[in-house]
Coordinates of C-alpha atoms in Angstrom, one line a residue:
X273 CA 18.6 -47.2 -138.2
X274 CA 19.6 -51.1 -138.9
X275 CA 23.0 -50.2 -138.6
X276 CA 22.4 -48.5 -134.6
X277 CA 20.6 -51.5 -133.0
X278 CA 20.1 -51.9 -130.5
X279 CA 19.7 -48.5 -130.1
X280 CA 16.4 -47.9 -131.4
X281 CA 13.3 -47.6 -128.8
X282 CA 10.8 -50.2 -128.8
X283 CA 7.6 -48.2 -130.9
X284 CA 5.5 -48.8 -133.8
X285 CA 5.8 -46.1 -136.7
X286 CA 3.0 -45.5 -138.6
X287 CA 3.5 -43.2 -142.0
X288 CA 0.1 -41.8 -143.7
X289 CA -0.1 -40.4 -147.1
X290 CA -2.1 -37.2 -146.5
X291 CA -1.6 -34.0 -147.3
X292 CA -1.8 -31.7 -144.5
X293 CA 0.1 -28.8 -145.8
X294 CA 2.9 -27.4 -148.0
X295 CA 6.7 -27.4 -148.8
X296 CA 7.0 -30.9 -145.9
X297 CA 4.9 -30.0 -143.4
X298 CA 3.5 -33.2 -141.6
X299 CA 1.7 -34.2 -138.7
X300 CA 3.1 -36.8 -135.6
X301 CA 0.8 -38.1 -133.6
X302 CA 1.5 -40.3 -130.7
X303 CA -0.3 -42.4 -128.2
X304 CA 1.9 -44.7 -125.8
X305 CA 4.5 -46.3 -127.9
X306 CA 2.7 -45.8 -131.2
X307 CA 3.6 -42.8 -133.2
X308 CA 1.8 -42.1 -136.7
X309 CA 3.9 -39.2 -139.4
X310 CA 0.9 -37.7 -141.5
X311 CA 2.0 -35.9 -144.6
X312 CA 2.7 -35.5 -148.4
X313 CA 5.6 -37.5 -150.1
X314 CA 8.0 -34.7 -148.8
X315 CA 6.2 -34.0 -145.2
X316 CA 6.7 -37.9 -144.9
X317 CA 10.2 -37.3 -145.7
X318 CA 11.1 -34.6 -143.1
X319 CA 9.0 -35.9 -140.8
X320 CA 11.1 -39.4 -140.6
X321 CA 14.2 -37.0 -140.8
X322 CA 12.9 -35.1 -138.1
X323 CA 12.2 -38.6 -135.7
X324 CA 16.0 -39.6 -136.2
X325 CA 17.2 -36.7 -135.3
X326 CA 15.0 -37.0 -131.7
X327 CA 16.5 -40.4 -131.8
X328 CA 20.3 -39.1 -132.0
X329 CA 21.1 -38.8 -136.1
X330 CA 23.2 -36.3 -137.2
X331 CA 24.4 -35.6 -140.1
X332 CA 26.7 -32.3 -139.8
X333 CA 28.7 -32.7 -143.1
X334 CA 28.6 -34.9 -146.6
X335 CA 32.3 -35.2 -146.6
X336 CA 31.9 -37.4 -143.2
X337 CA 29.6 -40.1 -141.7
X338 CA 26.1 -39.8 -140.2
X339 CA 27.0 -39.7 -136.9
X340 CA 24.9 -42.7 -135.2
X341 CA 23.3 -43.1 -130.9
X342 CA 26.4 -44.7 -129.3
X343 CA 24.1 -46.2 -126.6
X344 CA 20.4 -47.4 -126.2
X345 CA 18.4 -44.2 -124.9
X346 CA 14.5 -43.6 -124.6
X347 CA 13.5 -40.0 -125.4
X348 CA 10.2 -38.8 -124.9
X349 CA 9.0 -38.8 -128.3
X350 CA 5.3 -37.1 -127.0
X351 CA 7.4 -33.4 -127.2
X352 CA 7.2 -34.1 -131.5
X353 CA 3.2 -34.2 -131.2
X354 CA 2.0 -31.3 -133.3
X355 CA 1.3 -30.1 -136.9
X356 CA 5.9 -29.2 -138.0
X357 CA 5.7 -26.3 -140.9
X358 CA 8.6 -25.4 -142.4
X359 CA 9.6 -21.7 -142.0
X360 CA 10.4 -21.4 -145.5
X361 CA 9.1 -22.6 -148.5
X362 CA 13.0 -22.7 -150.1
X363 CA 15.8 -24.2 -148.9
X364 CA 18.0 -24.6 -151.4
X365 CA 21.5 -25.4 -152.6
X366 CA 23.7 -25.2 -156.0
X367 CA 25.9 -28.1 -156.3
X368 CA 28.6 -26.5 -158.6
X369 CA 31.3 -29.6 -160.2
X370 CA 31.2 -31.3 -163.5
X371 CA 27.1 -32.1 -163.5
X372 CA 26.0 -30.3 -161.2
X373 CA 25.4 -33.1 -159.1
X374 CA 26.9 -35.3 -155.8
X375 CA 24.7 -38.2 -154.7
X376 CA 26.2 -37.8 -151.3
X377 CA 26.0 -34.1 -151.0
X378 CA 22.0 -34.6 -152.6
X379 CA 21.5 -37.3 -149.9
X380 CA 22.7 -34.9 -147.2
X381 CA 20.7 -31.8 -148.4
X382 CA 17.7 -34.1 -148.1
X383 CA 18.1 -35.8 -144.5
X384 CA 18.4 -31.8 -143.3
X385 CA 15.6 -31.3 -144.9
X386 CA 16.5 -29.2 -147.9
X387 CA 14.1 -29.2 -150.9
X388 CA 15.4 -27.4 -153.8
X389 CA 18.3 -27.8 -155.9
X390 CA 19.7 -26.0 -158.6
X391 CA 19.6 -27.6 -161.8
X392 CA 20.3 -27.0 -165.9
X393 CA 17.9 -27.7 -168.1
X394 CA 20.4 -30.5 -169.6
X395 CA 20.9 -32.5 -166.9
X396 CA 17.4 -33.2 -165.8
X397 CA 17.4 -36.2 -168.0
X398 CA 20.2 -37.5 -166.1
X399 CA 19.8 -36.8 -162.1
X400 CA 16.1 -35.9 -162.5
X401 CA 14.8 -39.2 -161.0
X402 CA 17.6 -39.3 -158.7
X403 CA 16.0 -35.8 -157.5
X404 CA 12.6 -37.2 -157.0
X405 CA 13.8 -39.8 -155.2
X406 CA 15.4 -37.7 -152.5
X407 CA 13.0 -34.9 -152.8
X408 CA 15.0 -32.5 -153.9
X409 CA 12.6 -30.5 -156.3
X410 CA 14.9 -28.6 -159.3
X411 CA 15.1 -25.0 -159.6
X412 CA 16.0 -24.3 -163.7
X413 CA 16.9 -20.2 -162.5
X414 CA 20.3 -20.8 -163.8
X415 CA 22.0 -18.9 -166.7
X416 CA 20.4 -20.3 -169.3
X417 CA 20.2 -18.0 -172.9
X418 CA 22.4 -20.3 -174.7
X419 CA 20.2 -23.7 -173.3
X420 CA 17.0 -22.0 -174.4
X421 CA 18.3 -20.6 -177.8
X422 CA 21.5 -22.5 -178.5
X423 CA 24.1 -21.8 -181.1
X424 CA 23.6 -25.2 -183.0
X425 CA 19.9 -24.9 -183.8
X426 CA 19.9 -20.9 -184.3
X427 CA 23.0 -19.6 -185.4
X428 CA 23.2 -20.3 -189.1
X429 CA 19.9 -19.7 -189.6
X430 CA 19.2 -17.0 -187.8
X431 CA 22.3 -14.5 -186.8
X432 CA 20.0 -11.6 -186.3
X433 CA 19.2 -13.2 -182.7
X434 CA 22.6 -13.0 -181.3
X435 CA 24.6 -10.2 -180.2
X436 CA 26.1 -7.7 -182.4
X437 CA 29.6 -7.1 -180.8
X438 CA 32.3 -4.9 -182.6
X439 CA 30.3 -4.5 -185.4
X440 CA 28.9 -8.4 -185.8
X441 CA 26.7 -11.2 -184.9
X442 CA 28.5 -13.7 -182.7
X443 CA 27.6 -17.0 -181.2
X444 CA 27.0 -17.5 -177.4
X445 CA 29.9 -20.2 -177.2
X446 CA 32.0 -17.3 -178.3
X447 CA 30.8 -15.1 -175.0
X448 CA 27.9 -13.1 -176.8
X449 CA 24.6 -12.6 -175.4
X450 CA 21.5 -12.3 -177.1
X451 CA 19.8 -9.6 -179.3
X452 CA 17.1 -8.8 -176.5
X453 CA 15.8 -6.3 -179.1
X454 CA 14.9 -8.9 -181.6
X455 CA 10.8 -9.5 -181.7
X456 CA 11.6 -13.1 -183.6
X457 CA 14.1 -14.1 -181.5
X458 CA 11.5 -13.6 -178.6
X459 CA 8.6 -15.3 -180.0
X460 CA 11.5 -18.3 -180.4
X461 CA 12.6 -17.9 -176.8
X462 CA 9.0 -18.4 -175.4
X463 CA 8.3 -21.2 -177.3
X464 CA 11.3 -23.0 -176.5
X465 CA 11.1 -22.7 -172.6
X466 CA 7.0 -23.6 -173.1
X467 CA 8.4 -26.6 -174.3
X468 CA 10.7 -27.2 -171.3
X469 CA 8.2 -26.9 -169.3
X470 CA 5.4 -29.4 -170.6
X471 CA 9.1 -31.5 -171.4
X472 CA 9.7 -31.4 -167.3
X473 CA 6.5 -30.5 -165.3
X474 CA 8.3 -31.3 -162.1
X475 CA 10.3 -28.5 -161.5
X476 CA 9.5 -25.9 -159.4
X477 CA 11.5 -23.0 -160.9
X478 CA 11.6 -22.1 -164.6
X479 CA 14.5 -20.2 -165.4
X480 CA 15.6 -17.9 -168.3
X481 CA 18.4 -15.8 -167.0
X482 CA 21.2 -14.3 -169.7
X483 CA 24.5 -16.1 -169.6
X484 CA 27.5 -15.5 -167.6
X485 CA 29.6 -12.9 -168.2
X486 CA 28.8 -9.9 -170.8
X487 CA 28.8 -9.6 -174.2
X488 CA 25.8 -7.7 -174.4
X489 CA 24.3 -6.7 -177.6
X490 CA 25.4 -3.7 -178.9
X491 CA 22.5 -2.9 -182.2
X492 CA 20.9 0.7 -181.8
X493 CA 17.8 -1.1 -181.0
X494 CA 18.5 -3.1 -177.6
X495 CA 20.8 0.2 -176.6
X496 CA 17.0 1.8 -177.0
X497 CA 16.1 -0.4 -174.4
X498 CA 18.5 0.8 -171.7
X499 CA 18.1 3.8 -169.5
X500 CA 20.6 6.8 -169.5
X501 CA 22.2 5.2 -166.1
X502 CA 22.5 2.1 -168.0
X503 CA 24.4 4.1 -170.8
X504 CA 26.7 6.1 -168.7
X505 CA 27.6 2.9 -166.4
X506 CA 27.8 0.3 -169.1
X507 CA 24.5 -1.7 -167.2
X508 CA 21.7 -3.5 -169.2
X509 CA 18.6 -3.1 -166.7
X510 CA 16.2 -1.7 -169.3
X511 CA 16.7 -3.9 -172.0
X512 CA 16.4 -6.9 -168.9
X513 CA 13.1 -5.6 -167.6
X514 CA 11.4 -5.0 -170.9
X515 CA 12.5 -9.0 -171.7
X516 CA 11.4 -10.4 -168.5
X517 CA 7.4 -8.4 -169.2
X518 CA 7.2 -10.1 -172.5
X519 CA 8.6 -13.4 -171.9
X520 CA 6.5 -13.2 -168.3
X521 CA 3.1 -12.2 -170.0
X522 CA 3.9 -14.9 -172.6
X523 CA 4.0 -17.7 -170.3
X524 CA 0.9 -16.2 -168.1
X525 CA -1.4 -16.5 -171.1
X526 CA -0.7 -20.2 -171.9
X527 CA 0.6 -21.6 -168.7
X528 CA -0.7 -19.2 -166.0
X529 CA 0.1 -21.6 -162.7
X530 CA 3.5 -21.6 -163.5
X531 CA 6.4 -19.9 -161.7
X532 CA 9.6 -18.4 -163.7
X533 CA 13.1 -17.7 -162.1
X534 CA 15.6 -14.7 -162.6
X535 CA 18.3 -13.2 -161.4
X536 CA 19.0 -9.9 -160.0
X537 CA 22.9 -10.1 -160.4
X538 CA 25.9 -8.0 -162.1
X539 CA 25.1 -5.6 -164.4
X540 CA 21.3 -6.3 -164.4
X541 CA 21.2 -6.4 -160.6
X542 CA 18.3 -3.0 -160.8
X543 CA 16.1 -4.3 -163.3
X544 CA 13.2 -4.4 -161.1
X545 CA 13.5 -1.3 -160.2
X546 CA 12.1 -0.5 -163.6
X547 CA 8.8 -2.8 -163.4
X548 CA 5.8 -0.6 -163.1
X549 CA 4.3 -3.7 -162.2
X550 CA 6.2 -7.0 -161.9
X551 CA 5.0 -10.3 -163.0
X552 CA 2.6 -12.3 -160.7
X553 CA 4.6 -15.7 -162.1
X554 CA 7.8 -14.2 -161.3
X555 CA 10.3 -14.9 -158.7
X556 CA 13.9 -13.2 -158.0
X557 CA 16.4 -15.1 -157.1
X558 CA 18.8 -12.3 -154.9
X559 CA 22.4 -12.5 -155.5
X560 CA 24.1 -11.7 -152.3
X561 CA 27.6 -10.9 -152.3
X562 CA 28.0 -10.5 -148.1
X563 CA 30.7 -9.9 -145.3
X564 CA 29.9 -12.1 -143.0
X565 CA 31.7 -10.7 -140.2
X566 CA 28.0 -8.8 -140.0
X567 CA 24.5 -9.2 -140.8
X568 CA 23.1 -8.0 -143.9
X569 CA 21.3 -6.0 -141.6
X570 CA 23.6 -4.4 -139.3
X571 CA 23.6 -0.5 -140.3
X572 CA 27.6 -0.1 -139.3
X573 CA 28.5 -2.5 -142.0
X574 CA 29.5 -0.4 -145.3
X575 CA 29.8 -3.7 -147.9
X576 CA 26.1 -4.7 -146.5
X577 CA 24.2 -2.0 -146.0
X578 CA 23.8 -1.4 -150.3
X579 CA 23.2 -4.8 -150.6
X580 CA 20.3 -4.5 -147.7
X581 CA 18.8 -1.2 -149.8
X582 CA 18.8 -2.9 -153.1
X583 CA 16.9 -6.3 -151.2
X584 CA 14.5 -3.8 -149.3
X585 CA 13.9 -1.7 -152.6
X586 CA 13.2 -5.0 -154.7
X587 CA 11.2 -6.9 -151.7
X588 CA 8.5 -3.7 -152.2
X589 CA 8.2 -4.6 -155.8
X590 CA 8.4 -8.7 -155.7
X591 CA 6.2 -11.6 -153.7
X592 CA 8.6 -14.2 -154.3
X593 CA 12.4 -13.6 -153.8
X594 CA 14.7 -16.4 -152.3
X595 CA 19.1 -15.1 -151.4
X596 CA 21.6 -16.9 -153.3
X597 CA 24.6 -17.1 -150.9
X598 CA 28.4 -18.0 -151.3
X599 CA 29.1 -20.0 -148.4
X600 CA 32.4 -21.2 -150.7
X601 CA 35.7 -19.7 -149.1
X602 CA 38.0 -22.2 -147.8
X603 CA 40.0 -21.0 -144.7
X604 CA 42.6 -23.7 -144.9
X605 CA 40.4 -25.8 -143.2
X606 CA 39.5 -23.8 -140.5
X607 CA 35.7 -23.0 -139.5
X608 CA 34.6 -19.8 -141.5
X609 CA 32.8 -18.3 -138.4
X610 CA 29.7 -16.7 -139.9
X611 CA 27.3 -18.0 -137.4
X612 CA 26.2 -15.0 -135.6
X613 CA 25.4 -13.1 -139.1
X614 CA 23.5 -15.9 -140.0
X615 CA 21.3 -16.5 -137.4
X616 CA 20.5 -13.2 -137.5
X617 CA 20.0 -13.1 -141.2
X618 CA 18.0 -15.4 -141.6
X619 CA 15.5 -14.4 -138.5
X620 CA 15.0 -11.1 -140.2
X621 CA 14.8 -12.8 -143.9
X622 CA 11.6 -14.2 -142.4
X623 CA 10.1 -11.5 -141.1
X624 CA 10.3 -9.5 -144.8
X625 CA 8.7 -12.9 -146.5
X626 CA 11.2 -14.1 -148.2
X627 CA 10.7 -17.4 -149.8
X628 CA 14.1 -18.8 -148.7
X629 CA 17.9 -19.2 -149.2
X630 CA 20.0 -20.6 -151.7
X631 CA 23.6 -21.3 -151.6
X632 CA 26.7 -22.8 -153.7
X633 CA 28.9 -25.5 -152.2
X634 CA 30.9 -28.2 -153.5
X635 CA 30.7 -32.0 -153.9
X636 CA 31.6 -34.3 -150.5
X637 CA 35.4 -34.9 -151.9
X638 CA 36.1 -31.1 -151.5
X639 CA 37.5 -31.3 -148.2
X640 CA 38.9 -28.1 -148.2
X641 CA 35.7 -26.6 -148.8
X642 CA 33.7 -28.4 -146.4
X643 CA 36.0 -28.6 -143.5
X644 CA 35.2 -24.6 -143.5
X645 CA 31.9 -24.3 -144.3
X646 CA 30.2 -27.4 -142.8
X647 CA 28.9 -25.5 -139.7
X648 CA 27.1 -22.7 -141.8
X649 CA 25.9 -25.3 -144.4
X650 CA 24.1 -27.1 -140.9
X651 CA 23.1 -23.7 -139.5
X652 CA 21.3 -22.9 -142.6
X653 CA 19.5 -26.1 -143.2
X654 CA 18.4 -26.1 -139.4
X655 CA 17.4 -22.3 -139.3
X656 CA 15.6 -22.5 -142.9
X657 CA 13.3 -25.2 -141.3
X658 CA 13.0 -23.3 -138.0
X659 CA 13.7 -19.8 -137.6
X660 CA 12.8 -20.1 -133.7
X661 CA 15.7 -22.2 -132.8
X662 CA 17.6 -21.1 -130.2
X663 CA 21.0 -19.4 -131.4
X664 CA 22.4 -21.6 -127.8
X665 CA 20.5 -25.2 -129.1
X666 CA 21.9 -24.7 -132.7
X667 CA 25.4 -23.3 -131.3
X668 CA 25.4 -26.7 -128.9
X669 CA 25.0 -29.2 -131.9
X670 CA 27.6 -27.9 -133.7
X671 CA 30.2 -27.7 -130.3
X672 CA 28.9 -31.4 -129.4
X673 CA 29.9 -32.1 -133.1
X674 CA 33.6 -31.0 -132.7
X675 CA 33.9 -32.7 -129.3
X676 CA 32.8 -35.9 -130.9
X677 CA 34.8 -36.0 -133.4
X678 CA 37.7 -35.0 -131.2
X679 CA 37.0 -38.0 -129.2
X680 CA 36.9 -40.6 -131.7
X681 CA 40.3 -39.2 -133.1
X682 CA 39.4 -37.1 -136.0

């Protein structure tokens, strides 16, 4: 704001610590010039974010500027009057590079109003004040066997909880898995993310996904778990839903208010469908793997309309489920025109009761990358905070965008 005078209207701000609802929802209040933002630490947040973009902010992409007011304007600041709730509770992204973290990409993700971030375990020592800061609550549902029961403190000791592959034990650095079968191993699993959680009580999202890749476990026992379809179609959904019970109920009894993460992804992407009765403290994080030339929900589409049955089957069973996108194809530049899918997406994402949206990007130097995707990155963050907006008003903002930037040479 310093940097736009003297743009900015004459008017008193007034910011309240209060609570007055969830997730940044705040309160403005005006009377004449005077205008008072009621709210928690993050309603305070989006509610200053939401006042500068009424004054004429933008911020349309981290690997470029905040666009600032060119010239002094008044805007009728009584239309923000009213009690602002977010439309959903999760509006996420996973900053994927060598951390897991850009400050400038954070700092954008928090001026649009994003509130969740993707995080390891590891790193929360490093960027987790940097996260409060920008409020920008972590989310641990990451694949995390190997960060919860790593190779260094269990291997030697005790082989029996790794994978048996090709006839023997082998460590996770080595691309096994774990021996889901193992009742030791499990009582050592639950203790260890217990501890992560009285270690960081500030994240939102536990995780304990299996690592990347395969290298499943292949003793008689954990192939006991698995259903026939699992057998025949080399999946491991039955020996991931009788894990995620245990390690659920375990958590429950000692730390009942807290919320785990997993994924429904690759070859345990049906697990749920094998939950009598899923978790209460559970959450799903939805791997989508989309055409965007359609909406998920668009019948005619054949790549989308699986992926809509296996969100519609899982939605009956769950409470809590958030999408985790792939907004990360670089068109040489060139806008990656998804804007019409999402729109609709995410419209209809609220109606089921989703919790949110997730997606990976890059950090700001990745020009390539954002040069495509900036306008579905903005979409996203603007629809995820209001699923009313006018597909014309958000369509608009991102036009006025190119024509700016046009105009000042870019």
């Amino acid at each position: 704001i310093q940097k736009a005078r003297p743009f900015p209207p004459p008017a008193e701000i007034r910011l309240n610590l209060k609570d007055v609802g969830p997730d940044g929802t705040f309160l403005i209040e005006t009377k004449g010039n005077k205008l008072t933002i009621t709210g928690s630490e993050e309603g305070l947040r989006c509610g200053l974010y939401t006042l500068m973009n009424a004054l004429g902010f933008h911020w349309f992409s981290p690997n470029e500027p905040m666009i600032l007011p060119g010239s002094e304007v008044r805007p009728d600041l009584s239309g923000l009057a009213g009690l602002h709730k977010p439309g959903f509770v999760y509006r996420g992204l996973h900053i994927c590079g060598p951390g897991h973290f850009d400050d400038t990409v954070a700092q954008w993700m928090s001026f649009n109003r994003f509130n969740r971030k993707l995080t390891h375990l590891q790193e929360l020592k490093q960027i987790g004040n940097r996260l409060n800061e920008l409020g920008l609550r972590p989310d641990t549902t990451v694949h995390a066997y190997d960060l919860l029961i790593p190779d260094r403190k269990y291997f030697k000791s005790n082989p029996e909880f790794f994978a048996l592959v090709g006839g023997k034990r082998i460590p996770q650095g080595n691309g096994g898995q774990l021996c889901l079968s193992n009742p030791e191993m499990r009582e050592a699993f639950a203790r260890e993310l217990l501890d992560r959680i009285k270690e960081h009580p500030e994240v939102g999202l536990y995780g304990f996904c299996p690592n990347d890749g395969y290298g499943h476990c292949e003793c008689a026992k954990c192939r006991a778990l698995d259903t026939p379809d699992d057998r025949k179609k080399n999946l491991v959904n039955g020996r991931i839903a009788d894990f995620v019970i245990e390690i659920c109920a375990r958590i429950a009894r000692v730390r009942p208010e807290v919320m785990l993460g997993h994924y429904s992804y690759s070859n345990f992407s049906d697990f749920l469908n094998l939950l009598k009765k899923p978790p209460e403290n559970l959450t799903v994080s939805f791997t989508s793997f989309h055409c965007y030339s359609h909406s998920i929900f668009d019948p005619s589409c054949p790549i989308n309309k699986p992926q809509l049955a296996r969100l519609e089957a899982i939605r009956k069973k769950v409470k809590h489920i958030y999408i985790y996108d792939y907004f990360s194809h670089m068109w040489n530049h060139l806008p990656a025109p998804y804007w019409n899918a999402i729109c609709e997406d995410f419209r209809n994402y609220r109606k089921m009761g989703l919790d949110g949206f997730m997606s990976e990007c890059t950090f700001a130097d990745n020009a390539a990358e954002w040069d495509t995707q900036w306008p579905n990155f903005y979409l996203a963050g603007r629809i995820l905070w209001n699923p009313d907006l006018k597909r014309k008003e958000a369509f608009h903002e991102i036009r006025w965008r190119l024509a700016f930037t046009q105009a000042v040479g870019d």
